[in-house]
Each structure stands twice: as C-alpha cells, then as structure tokens.
Coordinates of C-alpha atoms in Angstrom, one line a residue:
N304 CA -9.9 -18.3 22.0
K305 CA -13.3 -18.3 20.2
G306 CA -11.5 -18.5 16.9
F307 CA -10.7 -22.1 17.5
Q308 CA -14.4 -23.0 17.7
I309 CA -14.7 -22.8 13.9
I310 CA -12.6 -25.2 11.9
M311 CA -11.7 -23.8 8.5
K312 CA -8.8 -24.2 6.1
I313 CA -7.9 -20.9 4.5
L314 CA -5.8 -20.5 1.3
W315 CA -4.5 -17.1 0.3
I316 CA -3.3 -16.8 -3.4
T317 CA -1.1 -13.8 -4.1
P318 CA 2.0 -13.5 -6.3
W319 CA 3.4 -10.4 -4.5
F320 CA 3.4 -8.7 -1.1
G321 CA 5.8 -6.9 1.2
N322 CA 7.3 -7.7 4.6
Y323 CA 4.3 -5.9 6.2
R324 CA 1.9 -8.7 5.3
I325 CA 3.8 -11.5 7.2
P326 CA 2.3 -10.6 10.6
V327 CA -1.1 -10.8 9.1
Y328 CA -0.4 -14.3 7.8
D329 CA 1.0 -15.3 11.1
Y330 CA -2.1 -14.1 12.9
L331 CA -4.4 -16.0 10.6
N332 CA -2.4 -19.2 10.9
R333 CA -2.6 -19.0 14.7
Q334 CA -6.3 -18.2 14.7
T335 CA -7.1 -21.2 12.5
N336 CA -5.0 -23.6 14.5
N337 CA -2.3 -23.9 11.8
Q338 CA -4.9 -24.3 9.0
F339 CA -3.7 -21.3 6.9
Y340 CA -2.0 -21.7 3.6
L341 CA -0.3 -19.3 1.2
I342 CA 0.7 -19.6 -2.5
C343 CA 3.0 -16.9 -3.9
N344 CA 5.6 -16.2 -6.7
S345 CA 9.3 -16.6 -6.1
S346 CA 10.5 -13.9 -8.5
D347 CA 8.2 -11.2 -6.9
L348 CA 9.6 -11.7 -3.4
S349 CA 12.8 -10.7 -1.8
E350 CA 15.0 -13.3 -0.1
L351 CA 14.3 -11.6 3.2
V352 CA 10.5 -12.1 2.8
K353 CA 11.0 -15.7 1.6
G354 CA 13.0 -16.5 4.7
K355 CA 10.5 -14.9 7.0
L356 CA 7.6 -16.7 5.3
T357 CA 9.2 -20.1 5.7
Q358 CA 10.0 -19.4 9.3
T359 CA 6.4 -18.3 9.9
L360 CA 4.4 -20.8 7.9
G361 CA 6.7 -23.7 7.3
D362 CA 5.5 -26.1 4.7
H363 CA 2.2 -24.2 4.5
V364 CA 3.7 -21.7 2.1
S365 CA 4.2 -22.7 -1.5
I366 CA 6.6 -20.4 -3.4
L367 CA 6.1 -21.1 -7.1
D368 CA 8.6 -20.1 -9.8
S369 CA 6.8 -21.0 -13.1
E370 CA 5.0 -17.8 -13.9
K371 CA 4.8 -16.7 -17.6
R372 CA 3.4 -13.4 -18.7
L373 CA 1.7 -12.2 -21.9
V374 CA 1.6 -8.4 -22.0
F375 CA -0.7 -6.4 -24.4
G376 CA -0.5 -2.6 -24.8
K377 CA 2.3 0.0 -25.0
G378 CA 2.7 1.0 -21.4
G379 CA 6.4 1.9 -21.7
N380 CA 7.8 3.2 -18.5
T381 CA 4.5 4.3 -17.1
T382 CA 3.1 2.9 -13.8
F383 CA -0.4 4.3 -14.2
A384 CA -3.2 1.7 -14.0
N385 CA -4.7 0.2 -17.2
A386 CA -1.7 1.1 -19.4
T387 CA -1.3 -2.5 -20.3
L388 CA -3.2 -5.8 -20.0
T389 CA -1.1 -8.7 -18.5
I390 CA -2.3 -12.3 -18.7
K391 CA -0.4 -14.7 -16.4
S392 CA -0.1 -18.5 -16.5
V393 CA 1.4 -20.5 -13.6
K394 CA 2.3 -24.1 -14.0
G395 CA 1.4 -26.2 -11.0
L396 CA -0.9 -23.6 -9.4
T397 CA -4.1 -25.5 -10.1
K398 CA -2.6 -28.7 -8.8
K399 CA -1.4 -27.0 -5.6
I400 CA -4.9 -25.6 -4.9
K401 CA -6.5 -29.0 -5.3
E402 CA -3.9 -30.6 -2.9
I403 CA -4.6 -28.0 -0.2
N404 CA -8.3 -28.4 -0.7
P405 CA -9.3 -25.2 1.3
D406 CA -12.7 -24.3 2.7
I407 CA -12.0 -20.6 1.9
I408 CA -10.0 -19.1 -0.9
I409 CA -8.7 -15.5 -0.7
V410 CA -7.6 -13.9 -4.0
E411 CA -6.2 -10.5 -4.8
G412 CA -8.2 -8.6 -7.4
F413 CA -9.8 -9.9 -10.6
G414 CA -6.6 -10.5 -12.6
S415 CA -3.0 -11.9 -12.0
W416 CA -3.3 -15.2 -10.2
A417 CA -6.9 -14.6 -9.0
P418 CA -8.6 -16.5 -11.9
Y419 CA -7.1 -19.8 -10.7
G420 CA -8.6 -19.4 -7.2
I421 CA -11.9 -18.0 -8.6
K422 CA -12.3 -21.0 -10.9
H423 CA -11.6 -23.5 -8.2
A424 CA -14.0 -21.9 -5.7
W425 CA -16.7 -21.8 -8.3
L426 CA -16.2 -25.4 -9.5
H427 CA -15.9 -26.9 -6.0
R428 CA -18.4 -24.7 -4.2
K429 CA -15.8 -23.2 -1.9
K430 CA -16.2 -19.8 -0.2
L431 CA -14.4 -17.0 -2.1
L432 CA -13.1 -13.7 -0.6
M433 CA -11.4 -11.1 -2.7
F434 CA -8.8 -8.6 -1.4
Y435 CA -9.5 -5.5 -3.5
E436 CA -7.9 -2.1 -3.6
R437 CA -8.9 -0.1 -6.7
T438 CA -10.9 3.2 -6.6
K439 CA -13.0 5.1 -9.0
Y440 CA -10.2 7.5 -9.7
V441 CA -7.6 4.7 -10.3
E442 CA -10.0 3.0 -12.7
R443 CA -11.1 6.2 -14.5
N444 CA -9.4 4.9 -17.7
A445 CA -10.4 1.3 -17.4
P446 CA -11.6 -0.1 -20.8
W447 CA -15.2 -1.3 -21.0
Y448 CA -14.2 -5.0 -21.3
R449 CA -12.3 -4.9 -17.9
K450 CA -15.3 -3.4 -16.2
L451 CA -17.7 -6.0 -17.8
Y452 CA -15.3 -8.9 -16.8
R453 CA -15.2 -7.7 -13.2
M454 CA -19.0 -7.3 -13.1
I455 CA -19.4 -10.9 -14.3
I456 CA -16.6 -12.6 -12.2
G457 CA -17.5 -10.6 -9.1
R458 CA -20.7 -12.4 -8.8
T459 CA -18.8 -15.4 -7.5
V460 CA -17.3 -13.4 -4.6
N461 CA -18.9 -14.1 -1.2
H462 CA -17.1 -11.2 0.6
F463 CA -14.8 -8.3 -0.4
L464 CA -11.8 -7.4 1.8
I465 CA -11.1 -3.7 1.0
N466 CA -9.0 -0.7 2.0
G467 CA -11.6 1.8 2.7
M468 CA -14.5 4.0 1.6
Q469 CA -13.2 4.9 -1.9
T470 CA -12.9 1.2 -2.8
E471 CA -16.3 0.6 -1.4
E472 CA -17.7 3.4 -3.5
Y473 CA -16.2 1.9 -6.7
L474 CA -17.5 -1.6 -6.0
N475 CA -21.0 -0.3 -5.1
D476 CA -21.5 2.3 -7.8
D477 CA -19.4 1.2 -10.8
L478 CA -19.4 -2.6 -10.5
H479 CA -22.8 -2.8 -8.8
F480 CA -21.8 -5.1 -5.9
K481 CA -23.7 -3.1 -3.3
N482 CA -25.3 -6.3 -1.8
T483 CA -22.0 -8.2 -1.5
P484 CA -20.6 -8.0 2.1
K485 CA -17.5 -6.0 2.5
T486 CA -14.9 -5.6 5.3
L487 CA -13.0 -2.3 5.3
G488 CA -9.6 -1.5 6.9
V489 CA -7.7 -4.7 5.9
M490 CA -4.6 -2.9 4.6
C491 CA -1.7 -2.3 7.0
A492 CA 1.9 -1.3 7.1
D493 CA 5.0 -2.6 9.0
S494 CA 4.3 0.2 11.4
C495 CA 5.3 -1.2 14.8
N496 CA 8.7 -2.4 13.7
L497 CA 9.4 0.9 11.9
R498 CA 8.4 3.0 14.8
K499 CA 10.6 1.0 17.1
Q500 CA 13.6 1.5 14.8
V501 CA 12.9 5.3 14.6
T502 CA 12.8 5.7 18.4
E503 CA 16.1 3.7 18.6
T504 CA 17.9 5.8 16.1
P505 CA 20.8 7.5 17.9
I506 CA 20.4 11.2 18.3
D507 CA 24.1 11.8 17.3
I508 CA 23.5 10.1 14.0
V509 CA 20.4 12.2 13.3
K510 CA 22.4 15.3 14.2
S511 CA 25.4 14.4 12.0
T512 CA 23.2 13.6 9.0
K513 CA 21.4 16.9 9.3
E514 CA 24.7 18.7 9.4
R515 CA 25.9 16.8 6.3
L516 CA 22.8 17.9 4.5
G517 CA 22.9 21.4 5.8
I518 CA 19.6 21.2 7.6
S519 CA 19.2 23.9 10.2
K520 CA 16.9 24.1 13.2
Q521 CA 15.1 27.1 11.9
G522 CA 13.2 25.5 9.1
L523 CA 11.0 22.4 8.4
T524 CA 12.2 19.3 6.7
F525 CA 9.7 17.6 4.4
L526 CA 10.2 13.9 3.4
F527 CA 9.1 12.1 0.3
V528 CA 9.6 8.3 0.0
G529 CA 8.5 6.5 -3.2
Q530 CA 9.2 5.6 -6.8
L531 CA 10.6 8.4 -8.9
V532 CA 8.0 8.0 -11.6
E533 CA 5.3 10.2 -13.2
R534 CA 2.6 8.6 -11.2
K535 CA 4.0 9.6 -7.8
G536 CA 3.7 13.4 -8.5
I537 CA 7.2 14.1 -7.5
K538 CA 7.7 16.4 -10.5
E539 CA 4.8 18.5 -9.5
L540 CA 6.2 18.9 -6.0
L541 CA 9.7 19.7 -7.0
A542 CA 8.4 22.2 -9.6
V543 CA 6.9 24.5 -6.9
W544 CA 9.6 24.1 -4.3
N545 CA 11.6 27.2 -5.4
N546 CA 8.4 29.3 -4.9
H547 CA 8.0 27.9 -1.4
I548 CA 11.5 28.6 -0.2
K549 CA 11.2 32.3 -1.2
K550 CA 9.0 32.6 1.9
Y551 CA 10.6 29.8 4.0
P552 CA 14.3 29.8 3.0
N553 CA 15.3 27.4 5.8
D554 CA 13.0 24.6 4.7
H555 CA 14.3 21.4 3.2
L556 CA 12.9 18.6 1.0
V557 CA 14.5 15.1 1.2
V558 CA 13.5 12.8 -1.7
I559 CA 14.2 9.1 -1.3
G560 CA 13.5 6.6 -4.1
T561 CA 14.5 5.4 -7.5
G562 CA 12.9 5.1 -10.8
V563 CA 13.0 6.2 -14.5
L564 CA 12.9 9.9 -13.5
K565 CA 15.8 9.7 -11.1
E566 CA 18.7 11.0 -13.3
H567 CA 16.5 13.7 -14.8
L568 CA 15.4 15.0 -11.4
I569 CA 18.9 14.9 -10.0
K570 CA 20.2 16.9 -12.9
K571 CA 17.4 19.4 -12.8
Y572 CA 16.8 20.0 -9.1
N573 CA 19.6 18.7 -6.9
S574 CA 21.5 22.0 -7.1
E575 CA 18.4 24.0 -6.0
K576 CA 18.3 25.3 -2.5
G577 CA 16.9 22.9 0.1
I578 CA 16.4 19.9 -2.2
H579 CA 18.2 16.6 -1.5
I580 CA 17.5 13.8 -3.9
M581 CA 19.0 10.8 -2.1
G582 CA 18.1 8.1 -4.6
G583 CA 17.3 4.6 -3.4
I584 CA 18.4 3.5 0.1
S585 CA 18.2 0.2 1.9
Y586 CA 15.1 -0.3 4.1
D587 CA 17.1 -0.5 7.3
K588 CA 18.4 3.1 6.6
L589 CA 14.9 4.5 6.2
P590 CA 14.2 5.1 10.0
L591 CA 17.0 7.6 10.1
Y592 CA 15.2 9.9 7.6
Y593 CA 11.9 9.5 9.4
A594 CA 13.7 10.6 12.5
L595 CA 15.2 13.7 11.0
S596 CA 12.1 14.9 9.2
N597 CA 9.2 17.1 10.4
V598 CA 6.6 16.3 7.8
F599 CA 5.9 13.5 5.4
I600 CA 4.5 14.5 2.0
M601 CA 3.0 12.2 -0.7
P602 CA 1.9 14.0 -3.9
T603 CA 0.8 10.9 -5.8
L604 CA -1.3 11.3 -8.9
E605 CA -2.7 7.8 -8.6
D606 CA -2.6 5.2 -5.8
N607 CA -4.8 2.6 -4.2
W608 CA -3.5 2.8 -0.7
C609 CA 0.0 4.3 -0.4
L610 CA 1.8 2.2 2.3
V611 CA 4.5 4.8 3.2
L612 CA 1.7 7.1 4.4
P613 CA 0.7 5.0 7.5
E614 CA 4.3 4.1 8.0
A615 CA 5.2 7.8 8.4
M616 CA 2.2 8.3 10.6
A617 CA 3.3 5.5 12.9
C618 CA 6.6 7.2 13.2
G619 CA 4.9 10.3 14.6
L620 CA 5.0 12.5 11.6
P621 CA 2.4 15.0 10.4
V622 CA 1.4 14.1 6.9
A623 CA 0.4 15.8 3.7
C624 CA -1.2 13.5 1.1
S625 CA -2.7 13.9 -2.4
I626 CA -6.5 13.6 -2.8
Y627 CA -5.7 11.0 -5.5
N628 CA -4.6 8.4 -2.9
G629 CA -7.2 5.8 -2.0
G630 CA -6.4 5.9 1.7
T631 CA -6.5 9.7 2.2
A632 CA -10.1 9.7 3.4
E633 CA -9.3 7.3 6.3
L634 CA -5.8 8.5 7.1
I635 CA -5.8 12.3 6.8
K636 CA -7.8 14.5 9.1
D637 CA -7.3 18.1 7.8
G638 CA -5.8 20.3 10.4
V639 CA -5.6 17.5 12.9
N640 CA -2.7 15.2 11.7
G641 CA -2.0 16.9 8.4
Y642 CA -3.6 18.0 5.1
S643 CA -4.9 16.6 1.9
F644 CA -4.1 18.6 -1.3
D645 CA -4.3 18.5 -5.1
P646 CA -0.8 18.0 -6.6
L647 CA -2.2 19.2 -10.0
N648 CA -2.9 22.6 -8.4
K649 CA 0.3 24.6 -7.7
K650 CA -1.4 26.8 -5.2
S651 CA -2.8 23.8 -3.3
I652 CA 0.7 22.4 -2.9
L653 CA 2.2 25.7 -1.7
D654 CA -0.7 26.4 0.7
T655 CA -0.2 22.9 2.2
L656 CA 3.5 23.3 2.6
E657 CA 3.0 26.7 4.3
A658 CA 0.2 25.4 6.6
F659 CA 2.6 23.2 8.6
H660 CA 4.4 26.4 9.7
Q661 CA 1.2 27.4 11.5
H662 CA 0.7 24.3 13.6
D663 CA 2.1 22.4 16.6
L664 CA 3.7 19.6 14.7
Q665 CA 4.3 17.5 17.8
T666 CA 0.6 17.4 18.5
M667 CA -0.2 16.6 14.9
G668 CA 2.3 13.7 15.0
K669 CA 0.6 12.3 18.1
H670 CA -2.7 12.4 16.2
S671 CA -1.0 10.6 13.3
I672 CA 0.0 7.7 15.6
E673 CA -3.6 7.6 17.1
I674 CA -5.2 7.4 13.6
E675 CA -2.7 4.9 12.2
S676 CA -3.2 2.6 15.3
N677 CA -6.5 1.5 13.7
F678 CA -4.7 0.0 10.7
T679 CA -2.0 -2.2 12.4
P680 CA -1.3 -5.8 11.2
D681 CA -3.1 -7.4 14.1
K682 CA -6.3 -5.3 13.6
A683 CA -6.3 -5.9 9.8
A684 CA -5.8 -9.6 10.4
Q685 CA -8.7 -9.8 12.9
R686 CA -11.0 -8.1 10.4
I687 CA -10.0 -10.6 7.8
F688 CA -10.5 -13.5 10.2
D689 CA -13.9 -12.3 11.2
A690 CA -14.9 -12.0 7.5
C691 CA -13.8 -15.6 6.9
K692 CA -15.9 -16.8 9.9
S693 CA -18.9 -14.9 8.5
V694 CA -18.9 -16.8 5.2
I695 CA -18.6 -20.2 7.0
Q696 CA -21.3 -19.7 9.6

C-alpha cells in the first residue's frame, strides 16, 4: 500500500462524534501503520461508541473526563448557531498532546477543544488540519468578534477538511482563506451498516407496523428523523400537512425524534389525519421505519450537514431537503433523487410533497444510493488521508 511509504503520526482532537466516525478512524489507523491517535470527551460519547473506540484503536484513544464549560449568552432551549458562546477548559489535554507528539494535528472548528491543538501546532511547528462544517447561512448571525477570531486563527491552518461547496464558499468569501488548500467530501454517515439492517428487516414486521399505524398501500409515507426543536423546521412541515392531505388523503407522515417541542407537537398534531409522532426510538429500531417509508423529508431551518439525509439515501429512499442544509447542494439532484425546498415557504413545502406523487420513487431511490455512495466512510477517510499526505510531502 502506497500509504505506508510516508511515516506520519496523526492526532485527531474532538470532544464529540457519532458511531459513523469510527470506520474513518479505523481506516486512518491502518493507513498510517498504527500511527493514528484520538483524544475525545467521555461525557459526550455513548457507552457503545466508547466500547467500539477501544476495540478499534486500543490505547491510541484517550477519553478524557475533565471538561469544564463557561457559557455566555441566553440561548435558552434554542439550538440555532451563535445563540451562546461556550469556552471549554480540559485538564490534562495539553499534557496528552505533548506525550503523543504528533506530526499532524486535526482539530474540529475554531472553538471547543480546537485551541489546544492549534496552540500546540503553532508552538511546535506541527502541521495543522481543520475539520470544518459551517456555511454562510449558518453563520449569518455570527458576531463580528467571532469572525475576526476565525480570520486570525485560521492563518495557522495548513489544510481545511470540509463538507462541501457551501462551506468552501464561506471560508473563501467571508473568512478570506481562498489560498488555503481544502478537501471536500469528508463527512459521512453510517450508511453501509444501516442499509444492511434495512434490507434484513422482516417483511412481516414492516407489514404489521403499517397496519398498526393505519398506513395503506394507496398513499405515500413520508419520514422525518431528527430533533423536535425549532431549528429542524418540523413545526413548518406539520403546519401545512392538513392542506396536503386534502388532495392526498392516503398519505402519512411519521415523525421520529425527541426535544423541547415534543409534548407540544403531540398535543397539537397527533390527532390529525395521517400524522404519527413516535417520539424518540432506539437506533436499532430505526431501520424498520426506513423500510416502511417511501420518502425521507428534512425541513431544517439551519444545518451544517444533516447526517440523517445520506443515511436515508443509502437506504434507497428519495429525499426532500431544505435549502438551508449545508449538504443539499451535493446530495440533492432535483427531479433525480428528490427535491430541495424552502421550509419557510408553505407553497414550496406543498409543491414538494406533491411532486413525489408524479415520479417513479424506486428509480429515485436508486439514484439516492448512487449519489450517497460518494460519501461513504472509506471514501471520506481516503480523502482525509490524502490531505494529510499533502501537508507532509
């Protein structure tokens, strides 16, 4: 393998991530001949993820539990970006970075734990890569001091690892890093595992669940999976559903997730025709709902790169996604595998829901699988590894 021709020790510093990232770390560890290290935060990870990390990386993963947070602002229950400013301190992090003594440091964004890695890279002349996800739209309300801080600190970055075109646009136009190299397409979902579980879901269980929910063969079943919070646009979607079923009375909308709006939405909408607010379910039950649905819809009002979108695509579903999601440009091909829409425009939502009645959804689903196949963990990891090699050579 040509990857072994370059000896480099990589350290990735990130407090939080999901199960989807472990295959990426595994790939990087194998490509560097067991020279990949990870530092993360205990309280931000599930026990399942911690177990898999230890199994995958052994003593090359350091799970710290000494994070302290100082929060400024009155964000309340909002999950919109820039509602608060959080400064984090982590005892033992600086010492751990020095012990590992990496050639390359990968940090996530400009805040959180990133300053520790940025400082070490600058002081010790190490190569610095930054995994970054924000877009112009997400950062539309960013205060001036955050933008100035990013413009200054970003000068130390040797290479940006980013989601796609909208993040590239923000880095180039707003933060003026047009000349800093960037690798796109580094985000991924746990797509292969989820697709396998969907195909293995027994038909009789799918059928019985549909019968329990009263889902008939005549209509379409739309699926939403996400937090039940203002930012996800679920209120906007539910508000127009009654208008949609006047024309398509056999359609259904299955809503999965939990959050501060859960009780309010259940009280207001669960008695309406075709709406099923399921609340939170365990991850292992999710494949059943992908299997029984015809279309996945994400009406988010603000997202960097909504992971459930490529997950649904990998499961063979046509998709409808908000124009305010940072991954829409790469993942949605209008009329091919789905549609992009404006969740702040009622007509746009209704036109999009109706459009799926005019298409061969099986063909659309096949296109979803084809498009998503370019954003699998192995391809994301290869892009990251190539970026690491480029700063060393």
